[in-house]
Short mmCIF file of N, CA and C in Angstrom, two decimals:
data_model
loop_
_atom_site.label_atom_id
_atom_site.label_comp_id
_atom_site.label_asym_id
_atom_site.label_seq_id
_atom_site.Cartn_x
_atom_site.Cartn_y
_atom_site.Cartn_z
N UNK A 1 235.99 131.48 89.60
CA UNK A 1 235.27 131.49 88.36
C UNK A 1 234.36 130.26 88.33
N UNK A 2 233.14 130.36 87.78
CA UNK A 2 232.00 129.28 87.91
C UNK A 2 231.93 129.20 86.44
N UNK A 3 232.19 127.73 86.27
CA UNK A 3 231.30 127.33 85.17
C UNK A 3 229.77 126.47 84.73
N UNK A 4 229.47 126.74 83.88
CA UNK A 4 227.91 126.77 83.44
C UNK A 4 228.01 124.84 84.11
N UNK A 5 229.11 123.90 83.77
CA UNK A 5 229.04 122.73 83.72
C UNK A 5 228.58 122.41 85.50
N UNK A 6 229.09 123.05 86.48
CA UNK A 6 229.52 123.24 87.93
C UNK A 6 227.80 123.57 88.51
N UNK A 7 227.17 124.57 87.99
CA UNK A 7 225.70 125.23 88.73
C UNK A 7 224.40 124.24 88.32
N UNK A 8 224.87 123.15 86.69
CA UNK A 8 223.57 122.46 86.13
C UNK A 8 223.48 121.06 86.72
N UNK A 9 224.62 120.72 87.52
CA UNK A 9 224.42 119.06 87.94
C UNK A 9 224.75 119.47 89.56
N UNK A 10 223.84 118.66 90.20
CA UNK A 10 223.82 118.49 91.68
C UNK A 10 225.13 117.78 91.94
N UNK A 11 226.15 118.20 92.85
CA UNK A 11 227.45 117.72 93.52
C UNK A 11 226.93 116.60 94.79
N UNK A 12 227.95 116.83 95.37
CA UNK A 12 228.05 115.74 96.35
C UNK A 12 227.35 116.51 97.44
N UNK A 13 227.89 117.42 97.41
CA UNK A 13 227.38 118.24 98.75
C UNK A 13 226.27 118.88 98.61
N UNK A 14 225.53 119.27 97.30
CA UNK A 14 224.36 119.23 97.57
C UNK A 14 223.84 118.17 97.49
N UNK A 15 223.67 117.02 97.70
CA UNK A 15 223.00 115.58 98.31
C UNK A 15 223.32 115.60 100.14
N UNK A 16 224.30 116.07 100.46
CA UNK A 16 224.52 115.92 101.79
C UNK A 16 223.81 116.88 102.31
N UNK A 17 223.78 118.07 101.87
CA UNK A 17 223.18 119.26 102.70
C UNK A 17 221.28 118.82 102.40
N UNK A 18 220.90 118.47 101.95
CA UNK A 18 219.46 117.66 101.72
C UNK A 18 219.18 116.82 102.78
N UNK A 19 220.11 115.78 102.69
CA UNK A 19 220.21 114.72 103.44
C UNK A 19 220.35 115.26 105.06
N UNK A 20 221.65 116.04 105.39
CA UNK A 20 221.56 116.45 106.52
C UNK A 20 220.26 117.40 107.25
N UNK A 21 219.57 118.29 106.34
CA UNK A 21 218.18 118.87 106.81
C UNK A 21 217.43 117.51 106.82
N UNK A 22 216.80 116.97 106.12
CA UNK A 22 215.70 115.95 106.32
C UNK A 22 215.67 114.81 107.33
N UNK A 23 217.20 114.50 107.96
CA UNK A 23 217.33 113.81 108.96
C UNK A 23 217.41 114.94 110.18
N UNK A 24 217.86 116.25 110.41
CA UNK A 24 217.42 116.77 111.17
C UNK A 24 216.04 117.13 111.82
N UNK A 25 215.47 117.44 110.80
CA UNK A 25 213.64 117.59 110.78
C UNK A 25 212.91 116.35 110.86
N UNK A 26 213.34 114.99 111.01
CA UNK A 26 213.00 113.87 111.51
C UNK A 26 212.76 113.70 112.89
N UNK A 27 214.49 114.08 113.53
CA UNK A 27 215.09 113.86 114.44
C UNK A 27 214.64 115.18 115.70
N UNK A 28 213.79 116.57 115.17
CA UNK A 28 213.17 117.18 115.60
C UNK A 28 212.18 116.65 116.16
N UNK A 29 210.97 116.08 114.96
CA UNK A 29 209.81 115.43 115.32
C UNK A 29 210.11 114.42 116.17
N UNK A 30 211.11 113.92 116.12
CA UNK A 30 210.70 112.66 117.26
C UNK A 30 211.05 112.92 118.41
N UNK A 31 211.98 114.08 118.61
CA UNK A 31 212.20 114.50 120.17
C UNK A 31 210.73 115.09 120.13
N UNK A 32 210.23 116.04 119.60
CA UNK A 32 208.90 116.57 120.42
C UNK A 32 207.36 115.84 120.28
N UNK A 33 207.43 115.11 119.70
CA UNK A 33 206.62 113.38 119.99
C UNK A 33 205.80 113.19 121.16
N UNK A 34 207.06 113.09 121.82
CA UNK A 34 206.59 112.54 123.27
C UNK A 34 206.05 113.67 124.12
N UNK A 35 206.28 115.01 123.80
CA UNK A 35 206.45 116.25 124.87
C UNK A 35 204.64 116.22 124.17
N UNK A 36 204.43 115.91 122.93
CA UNK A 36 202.97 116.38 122.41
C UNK A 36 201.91 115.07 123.19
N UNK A 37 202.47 114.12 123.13
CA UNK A 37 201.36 113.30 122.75
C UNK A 37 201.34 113.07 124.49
N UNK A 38 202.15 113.42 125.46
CA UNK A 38 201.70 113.17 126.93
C UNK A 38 200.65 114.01 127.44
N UNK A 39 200.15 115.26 125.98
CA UNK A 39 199.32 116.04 126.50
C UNK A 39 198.23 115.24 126.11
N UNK A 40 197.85 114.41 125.19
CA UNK A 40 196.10 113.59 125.52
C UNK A 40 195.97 112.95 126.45
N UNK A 41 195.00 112.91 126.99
CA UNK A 41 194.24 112.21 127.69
C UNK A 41 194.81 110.79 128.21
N UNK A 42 194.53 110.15 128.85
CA UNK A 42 194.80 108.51 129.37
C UNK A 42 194.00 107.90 128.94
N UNK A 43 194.30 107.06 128.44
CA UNK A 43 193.05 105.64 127.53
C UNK A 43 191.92 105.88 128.46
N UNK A 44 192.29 105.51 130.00
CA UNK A 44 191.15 105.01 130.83
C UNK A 44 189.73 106.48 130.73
N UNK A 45 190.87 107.37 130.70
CA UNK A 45 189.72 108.79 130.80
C UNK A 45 189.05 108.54 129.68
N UNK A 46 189.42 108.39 128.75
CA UNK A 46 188.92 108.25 127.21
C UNK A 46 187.40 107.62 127.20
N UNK A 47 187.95 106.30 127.81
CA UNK A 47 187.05 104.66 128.01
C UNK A 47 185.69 105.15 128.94
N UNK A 48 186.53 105.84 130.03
CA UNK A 48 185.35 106.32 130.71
C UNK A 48 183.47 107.13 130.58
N UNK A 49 184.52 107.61 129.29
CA UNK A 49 182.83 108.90 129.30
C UNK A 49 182.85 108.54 127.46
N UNK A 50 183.31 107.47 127.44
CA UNK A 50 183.14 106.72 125.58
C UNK A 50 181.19 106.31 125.20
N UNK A 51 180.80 106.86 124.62
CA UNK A 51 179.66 106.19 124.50
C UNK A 51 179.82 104.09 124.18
N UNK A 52 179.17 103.45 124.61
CA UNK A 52 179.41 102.31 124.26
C UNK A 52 177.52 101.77 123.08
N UNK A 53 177.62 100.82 122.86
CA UNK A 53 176.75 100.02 121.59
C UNK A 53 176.71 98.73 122.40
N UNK A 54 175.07 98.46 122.73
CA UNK A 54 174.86 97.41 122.83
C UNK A 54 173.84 96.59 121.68
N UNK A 55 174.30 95.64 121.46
CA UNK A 55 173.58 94.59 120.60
C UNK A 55 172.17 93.67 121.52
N UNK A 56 171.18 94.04 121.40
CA UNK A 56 170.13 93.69 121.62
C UNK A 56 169.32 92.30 121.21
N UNK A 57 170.09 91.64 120.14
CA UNK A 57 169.47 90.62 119.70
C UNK A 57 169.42 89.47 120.14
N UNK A 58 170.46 89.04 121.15
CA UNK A 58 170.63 87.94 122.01
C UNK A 58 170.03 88.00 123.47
N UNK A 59 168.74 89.08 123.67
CA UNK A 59 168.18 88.94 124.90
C UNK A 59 166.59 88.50 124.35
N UNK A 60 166.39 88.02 125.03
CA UNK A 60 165.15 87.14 125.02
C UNK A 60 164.07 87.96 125.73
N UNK A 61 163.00 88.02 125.36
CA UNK A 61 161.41 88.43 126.29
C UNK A 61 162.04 88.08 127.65
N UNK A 62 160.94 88.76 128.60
CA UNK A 62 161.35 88.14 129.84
C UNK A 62 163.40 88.48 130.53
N UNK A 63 163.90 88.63 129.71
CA UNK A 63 165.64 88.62 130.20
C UNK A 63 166.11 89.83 130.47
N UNK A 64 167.29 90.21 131.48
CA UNK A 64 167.65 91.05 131.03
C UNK A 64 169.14 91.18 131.38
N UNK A 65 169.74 91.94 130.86
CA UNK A 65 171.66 92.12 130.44
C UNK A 65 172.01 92.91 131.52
N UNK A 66 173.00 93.17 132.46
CA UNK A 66 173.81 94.08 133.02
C UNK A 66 175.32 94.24 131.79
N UNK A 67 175.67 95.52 131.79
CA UNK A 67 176.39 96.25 130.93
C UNK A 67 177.16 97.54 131.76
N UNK A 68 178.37 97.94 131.51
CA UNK A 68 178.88 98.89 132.54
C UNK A 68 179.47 99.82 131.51
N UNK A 69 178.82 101.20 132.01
CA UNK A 69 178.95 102.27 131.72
C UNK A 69 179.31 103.27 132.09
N UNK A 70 180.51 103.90 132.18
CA UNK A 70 181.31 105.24 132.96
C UNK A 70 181.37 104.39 134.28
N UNK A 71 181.31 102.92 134.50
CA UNK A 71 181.84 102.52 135.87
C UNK A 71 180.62 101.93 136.68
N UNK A 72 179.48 102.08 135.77
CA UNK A 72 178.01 101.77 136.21
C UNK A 72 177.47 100.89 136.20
N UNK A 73 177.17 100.42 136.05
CA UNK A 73 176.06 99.21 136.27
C UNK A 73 174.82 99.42 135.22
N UNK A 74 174.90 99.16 134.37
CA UNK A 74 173.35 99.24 133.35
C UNK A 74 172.78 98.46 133.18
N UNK A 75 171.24 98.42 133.37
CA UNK A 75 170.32 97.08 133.61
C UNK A 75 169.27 97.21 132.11
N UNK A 76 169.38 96.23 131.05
CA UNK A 76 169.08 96.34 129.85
C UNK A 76 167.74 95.07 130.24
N UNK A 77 166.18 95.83 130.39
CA UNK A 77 165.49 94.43 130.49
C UNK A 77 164.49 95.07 129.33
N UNK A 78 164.32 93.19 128.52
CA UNK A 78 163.19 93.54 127.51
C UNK A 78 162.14 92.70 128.08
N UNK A 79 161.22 93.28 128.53
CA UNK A 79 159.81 93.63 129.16
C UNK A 79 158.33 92.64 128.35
N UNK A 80 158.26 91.44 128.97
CA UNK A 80 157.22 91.03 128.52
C UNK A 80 156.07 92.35 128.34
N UNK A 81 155.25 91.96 127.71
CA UNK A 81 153.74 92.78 127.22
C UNK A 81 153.02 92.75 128.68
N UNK A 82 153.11 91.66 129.13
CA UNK A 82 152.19 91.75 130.61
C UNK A 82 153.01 92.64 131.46
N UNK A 83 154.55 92.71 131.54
CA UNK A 83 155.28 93.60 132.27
C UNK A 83 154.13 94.99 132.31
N UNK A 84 154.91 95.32 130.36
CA UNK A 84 154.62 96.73 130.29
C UNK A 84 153.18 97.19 130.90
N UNK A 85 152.42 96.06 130.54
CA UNK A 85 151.03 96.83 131.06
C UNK A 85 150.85 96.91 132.37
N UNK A 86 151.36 96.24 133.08
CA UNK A 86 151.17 96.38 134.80
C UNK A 86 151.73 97.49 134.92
N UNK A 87 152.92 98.12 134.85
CA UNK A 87 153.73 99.14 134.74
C UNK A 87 152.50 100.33 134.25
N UNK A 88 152.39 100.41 133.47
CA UNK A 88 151.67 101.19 132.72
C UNK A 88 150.04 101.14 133.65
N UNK A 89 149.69 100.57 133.91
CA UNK A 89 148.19 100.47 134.95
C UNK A 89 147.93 101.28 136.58
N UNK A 90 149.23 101.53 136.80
CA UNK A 90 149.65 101.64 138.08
C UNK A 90 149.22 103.17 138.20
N UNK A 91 148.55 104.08 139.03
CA UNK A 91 148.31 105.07 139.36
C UNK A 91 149.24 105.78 140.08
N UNK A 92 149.71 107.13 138.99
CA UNK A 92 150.89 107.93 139.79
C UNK A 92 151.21 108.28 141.26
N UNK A 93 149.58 108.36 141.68
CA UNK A 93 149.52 108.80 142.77
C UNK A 93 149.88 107.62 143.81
N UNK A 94 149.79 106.54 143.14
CA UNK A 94 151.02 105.46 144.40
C UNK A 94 152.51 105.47 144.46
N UNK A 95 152.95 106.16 143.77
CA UNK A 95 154.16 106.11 143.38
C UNK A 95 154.80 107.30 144.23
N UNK A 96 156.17 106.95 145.06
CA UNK A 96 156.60 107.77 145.87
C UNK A 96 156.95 108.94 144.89
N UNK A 97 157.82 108.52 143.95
CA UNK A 97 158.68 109.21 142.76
C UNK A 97 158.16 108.98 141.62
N UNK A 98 156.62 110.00 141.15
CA UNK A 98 155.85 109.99 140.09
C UNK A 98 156.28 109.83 138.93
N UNK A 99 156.25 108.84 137.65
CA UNK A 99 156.94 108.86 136.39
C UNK A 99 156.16 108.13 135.94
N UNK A 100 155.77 108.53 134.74
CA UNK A 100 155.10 107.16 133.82
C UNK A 100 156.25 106.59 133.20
N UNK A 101 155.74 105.40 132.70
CA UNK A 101 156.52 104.70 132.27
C UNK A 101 156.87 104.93 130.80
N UNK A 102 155.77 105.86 129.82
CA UNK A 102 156.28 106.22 128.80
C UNK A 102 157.27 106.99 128.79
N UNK A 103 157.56 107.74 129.73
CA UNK A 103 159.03 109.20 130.32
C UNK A 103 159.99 107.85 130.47
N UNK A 104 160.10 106.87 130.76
CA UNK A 104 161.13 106.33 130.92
C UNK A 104 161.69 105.25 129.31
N UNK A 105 161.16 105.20 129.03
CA UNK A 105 161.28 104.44 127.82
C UNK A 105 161.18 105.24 126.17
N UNK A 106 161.77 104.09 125.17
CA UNK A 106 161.56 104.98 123.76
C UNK A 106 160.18 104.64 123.17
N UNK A 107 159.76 105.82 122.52
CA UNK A 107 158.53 105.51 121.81
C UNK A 107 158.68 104.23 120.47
N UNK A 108 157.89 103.35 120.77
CA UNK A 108 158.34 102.26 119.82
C UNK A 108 159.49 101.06 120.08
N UNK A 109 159.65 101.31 121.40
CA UNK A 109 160.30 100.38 122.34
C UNK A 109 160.08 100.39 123.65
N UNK A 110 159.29 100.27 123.79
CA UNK A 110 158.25 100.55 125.03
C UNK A 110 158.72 98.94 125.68
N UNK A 111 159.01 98.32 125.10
CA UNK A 111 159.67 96.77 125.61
C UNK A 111 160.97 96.98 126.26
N UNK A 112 161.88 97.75 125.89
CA UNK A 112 163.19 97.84 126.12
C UNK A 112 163.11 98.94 127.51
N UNK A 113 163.48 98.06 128.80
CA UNK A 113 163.87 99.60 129.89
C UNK A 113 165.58 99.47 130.12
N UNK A 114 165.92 100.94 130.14
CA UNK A 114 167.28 100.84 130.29
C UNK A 114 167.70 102.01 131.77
N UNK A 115 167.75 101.15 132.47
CA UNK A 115 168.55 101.95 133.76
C UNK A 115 169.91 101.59 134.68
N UNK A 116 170.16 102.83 135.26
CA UNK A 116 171.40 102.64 135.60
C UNK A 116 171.39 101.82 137.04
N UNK A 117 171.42 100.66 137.26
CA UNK A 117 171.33 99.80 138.48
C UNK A 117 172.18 100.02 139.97
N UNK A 118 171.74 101.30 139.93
CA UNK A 118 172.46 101.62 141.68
C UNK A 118 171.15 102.58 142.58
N UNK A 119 171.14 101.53 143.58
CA UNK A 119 170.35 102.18 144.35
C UNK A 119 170.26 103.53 144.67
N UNK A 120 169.13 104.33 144.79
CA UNK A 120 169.16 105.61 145.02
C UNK A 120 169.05 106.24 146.31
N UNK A 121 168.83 104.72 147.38
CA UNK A 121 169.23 104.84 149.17
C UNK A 121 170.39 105.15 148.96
N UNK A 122 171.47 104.30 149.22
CA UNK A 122 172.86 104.01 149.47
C UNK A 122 173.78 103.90 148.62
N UNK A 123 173.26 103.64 147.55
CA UNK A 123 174.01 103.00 146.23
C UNK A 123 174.34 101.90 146.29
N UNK A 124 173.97 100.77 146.85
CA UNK A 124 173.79 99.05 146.73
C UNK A 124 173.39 98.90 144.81
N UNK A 125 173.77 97.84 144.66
CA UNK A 125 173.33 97.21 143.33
C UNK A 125 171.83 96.90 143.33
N UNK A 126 170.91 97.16 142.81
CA UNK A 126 170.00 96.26 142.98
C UNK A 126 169.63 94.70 142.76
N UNK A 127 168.86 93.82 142.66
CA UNK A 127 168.78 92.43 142.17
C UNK A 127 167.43 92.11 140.94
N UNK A 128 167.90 92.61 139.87
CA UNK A 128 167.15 92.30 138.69
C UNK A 128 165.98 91.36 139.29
N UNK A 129 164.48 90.99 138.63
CA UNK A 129 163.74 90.59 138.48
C UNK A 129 163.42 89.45 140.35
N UNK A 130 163.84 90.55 140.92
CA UNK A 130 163.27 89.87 142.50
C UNK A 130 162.56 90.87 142.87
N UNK A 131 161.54 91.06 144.13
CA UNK A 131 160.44 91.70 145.04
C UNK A 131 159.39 91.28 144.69
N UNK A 132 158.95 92.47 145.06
CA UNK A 132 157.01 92.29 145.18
C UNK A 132 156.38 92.46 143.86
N UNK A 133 156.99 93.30 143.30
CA UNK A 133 156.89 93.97 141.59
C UNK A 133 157.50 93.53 140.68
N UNK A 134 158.07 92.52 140.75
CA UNK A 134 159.02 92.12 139.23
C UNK A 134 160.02 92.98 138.55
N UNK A 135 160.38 93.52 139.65
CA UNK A 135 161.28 94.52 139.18
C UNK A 135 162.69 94.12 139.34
N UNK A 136 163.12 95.05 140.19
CA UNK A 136 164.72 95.27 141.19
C UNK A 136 163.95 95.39 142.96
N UNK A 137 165.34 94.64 143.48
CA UNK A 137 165.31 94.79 144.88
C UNK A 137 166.55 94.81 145.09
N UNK A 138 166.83 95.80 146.08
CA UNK A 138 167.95 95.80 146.90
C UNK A 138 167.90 95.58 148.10
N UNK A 139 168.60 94.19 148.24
CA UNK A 139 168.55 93.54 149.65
C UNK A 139 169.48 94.43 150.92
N UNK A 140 170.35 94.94 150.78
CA UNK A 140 171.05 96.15 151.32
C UNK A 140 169.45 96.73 152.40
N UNK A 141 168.97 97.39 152.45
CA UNK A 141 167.25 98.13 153.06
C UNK A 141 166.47 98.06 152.42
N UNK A 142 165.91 96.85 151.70
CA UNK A 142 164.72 96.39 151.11
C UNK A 142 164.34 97.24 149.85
N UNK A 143 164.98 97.90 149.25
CA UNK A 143 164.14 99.04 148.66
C UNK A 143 163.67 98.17 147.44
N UNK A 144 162.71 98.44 146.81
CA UNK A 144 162.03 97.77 145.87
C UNK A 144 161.47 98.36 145.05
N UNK A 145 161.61 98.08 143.52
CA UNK A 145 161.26 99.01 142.36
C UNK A 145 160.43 98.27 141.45
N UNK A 146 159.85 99.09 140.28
CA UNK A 146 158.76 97.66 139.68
C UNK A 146 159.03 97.72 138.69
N UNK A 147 159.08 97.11 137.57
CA UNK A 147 159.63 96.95 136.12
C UNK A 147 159.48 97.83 135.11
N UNK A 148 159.37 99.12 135.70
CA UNK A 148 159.85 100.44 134.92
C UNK A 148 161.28 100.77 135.33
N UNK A 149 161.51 100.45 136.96
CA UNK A 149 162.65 101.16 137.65
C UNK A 149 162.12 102.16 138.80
N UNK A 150 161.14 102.25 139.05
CA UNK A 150 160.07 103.36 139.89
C UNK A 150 160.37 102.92 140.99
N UNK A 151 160.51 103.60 142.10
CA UNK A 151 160.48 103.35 143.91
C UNK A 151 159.25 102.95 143.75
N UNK A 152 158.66 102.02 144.17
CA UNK A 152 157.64 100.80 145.16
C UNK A 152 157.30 101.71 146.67
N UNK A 153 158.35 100.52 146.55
CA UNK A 153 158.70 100.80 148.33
C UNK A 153 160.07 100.94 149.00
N UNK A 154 159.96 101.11 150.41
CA UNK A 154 161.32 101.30 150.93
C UNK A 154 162.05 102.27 151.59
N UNK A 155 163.07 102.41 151.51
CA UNK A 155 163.75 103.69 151.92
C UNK A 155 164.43 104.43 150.54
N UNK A 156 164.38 104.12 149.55
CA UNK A 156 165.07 104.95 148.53
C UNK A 156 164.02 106.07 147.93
N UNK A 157 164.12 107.31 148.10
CA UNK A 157 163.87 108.48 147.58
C UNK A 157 163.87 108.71 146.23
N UNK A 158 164.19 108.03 145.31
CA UNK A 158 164.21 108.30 144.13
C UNK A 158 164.03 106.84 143.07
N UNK A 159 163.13 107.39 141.90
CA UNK A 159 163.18 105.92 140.86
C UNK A 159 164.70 105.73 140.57
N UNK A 160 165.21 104.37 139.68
CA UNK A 160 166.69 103.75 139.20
C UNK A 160 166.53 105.31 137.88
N UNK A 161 167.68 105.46 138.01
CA UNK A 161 167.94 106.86 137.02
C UNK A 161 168.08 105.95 135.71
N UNK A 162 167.33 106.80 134.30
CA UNK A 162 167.60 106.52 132.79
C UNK A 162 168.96 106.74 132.31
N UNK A 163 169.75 106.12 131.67
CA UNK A 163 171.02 107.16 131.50
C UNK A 163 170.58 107.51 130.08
N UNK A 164 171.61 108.25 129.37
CA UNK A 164 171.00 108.77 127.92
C UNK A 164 171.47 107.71 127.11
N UNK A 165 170.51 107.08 126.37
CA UNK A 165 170.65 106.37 125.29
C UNK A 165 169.47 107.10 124.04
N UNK A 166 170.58 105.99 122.89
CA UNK A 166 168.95 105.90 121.63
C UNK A 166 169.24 104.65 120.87
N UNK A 167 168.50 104.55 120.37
CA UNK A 167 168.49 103.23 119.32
C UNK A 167 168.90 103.77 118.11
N UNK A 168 169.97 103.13 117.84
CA UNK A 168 170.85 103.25 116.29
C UNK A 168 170.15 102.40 115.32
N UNK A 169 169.80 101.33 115.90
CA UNK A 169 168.84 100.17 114.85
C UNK A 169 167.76 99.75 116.03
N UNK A 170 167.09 98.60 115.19
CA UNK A 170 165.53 97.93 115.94
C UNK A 170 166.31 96.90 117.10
N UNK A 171 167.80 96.49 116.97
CA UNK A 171 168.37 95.54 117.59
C UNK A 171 169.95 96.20 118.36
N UNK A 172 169.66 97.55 118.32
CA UNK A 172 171.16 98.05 118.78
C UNK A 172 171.00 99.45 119.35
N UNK A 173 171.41 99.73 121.16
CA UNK A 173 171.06 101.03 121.15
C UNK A 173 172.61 101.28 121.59
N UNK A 174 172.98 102.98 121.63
CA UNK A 174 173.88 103.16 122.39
C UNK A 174 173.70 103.93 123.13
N UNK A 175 174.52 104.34 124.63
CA UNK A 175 174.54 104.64 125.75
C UNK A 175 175.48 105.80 125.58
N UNK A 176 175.16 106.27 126.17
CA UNK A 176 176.03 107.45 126.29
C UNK A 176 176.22 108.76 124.90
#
């Protein structure tokens, strides 16, 4: 026989039977935790193909930054005015690997070149602001580029590749 006093107030055991589900369903989640979360990715994969943000305001005319990207080498140079125009003067038809220099750069930052600094002979590093052109040289087989990133001369077959960037601000672009 049940009385009305017995069904209106919570007992002991209904506090335990509460208690015992909600520590079970805890104790669920945290065994399958680990079985979930070994399925993302590894930091490093993550890091790898992460777009990164560079801050632009601490390079000077004339300077330029190496920065590493997916494992790369990125050559951040801001381009005196006399650069750009030599660059810009140069007739395609000398150029092994035809590109103007506006295809390589942003409109309205025509100062800023951003390439990925591995030779396109061998894959040697190149050497920022050494050769004949004020460019890159890679002492590795001479190859020599001019302050767009353009093959000169040499044995390398191809200009320093653009990677994809844009400018987020007048002083900040990102990569990737």
């Amino acid at each position: 026989m049940v009385t009305a006093s017995t069904v209106d107030h919570p007992t002991r055991r209904d506090f335990l039977f509460v208690a015992t589900g909600a520590v079970a369903a805890v104790g669920g989640v945290a065994t399958l935790w680990p079985f979930i979360s070994q399925m993302n990715p590894d930091a490093s994969t993550i890091a790898a193909g992460a777009p990164i943000e560079v801050d632009l305001s601490p390079v000077a005319e004339g300077q330029d930054i190496k920065v590493f990207w997916r494992g790369k080498p990125i050559y951040i140079s801001h381009r005196t005015k006399k650069q750009v125009e030599e660059v810009r003067s140069v007739p395609l038809s000398n150029l092994p690997d035809p590109a103007t220099d506006q295809s390589r750069t942003k409109d309205g930052h025509e100062q800023w070149l951003v390439v990925i600094g591995i030779c396109t002979h061998l894959g040697c590093i190149p050497i920022a602001h050494e050769g004949n052109y004020d460019g890159f040289f890679c002492p590795c087989h001479g190859s020599q580029y001019d302050a767009s990133g353009r093959i000169r001369q040499g044995p390398a077959p191809l200009n320093l590749p653009v990677p994809p960037y844009q400018f987020v601000s007048d002083t900040k672009i990102q990569i990737g």
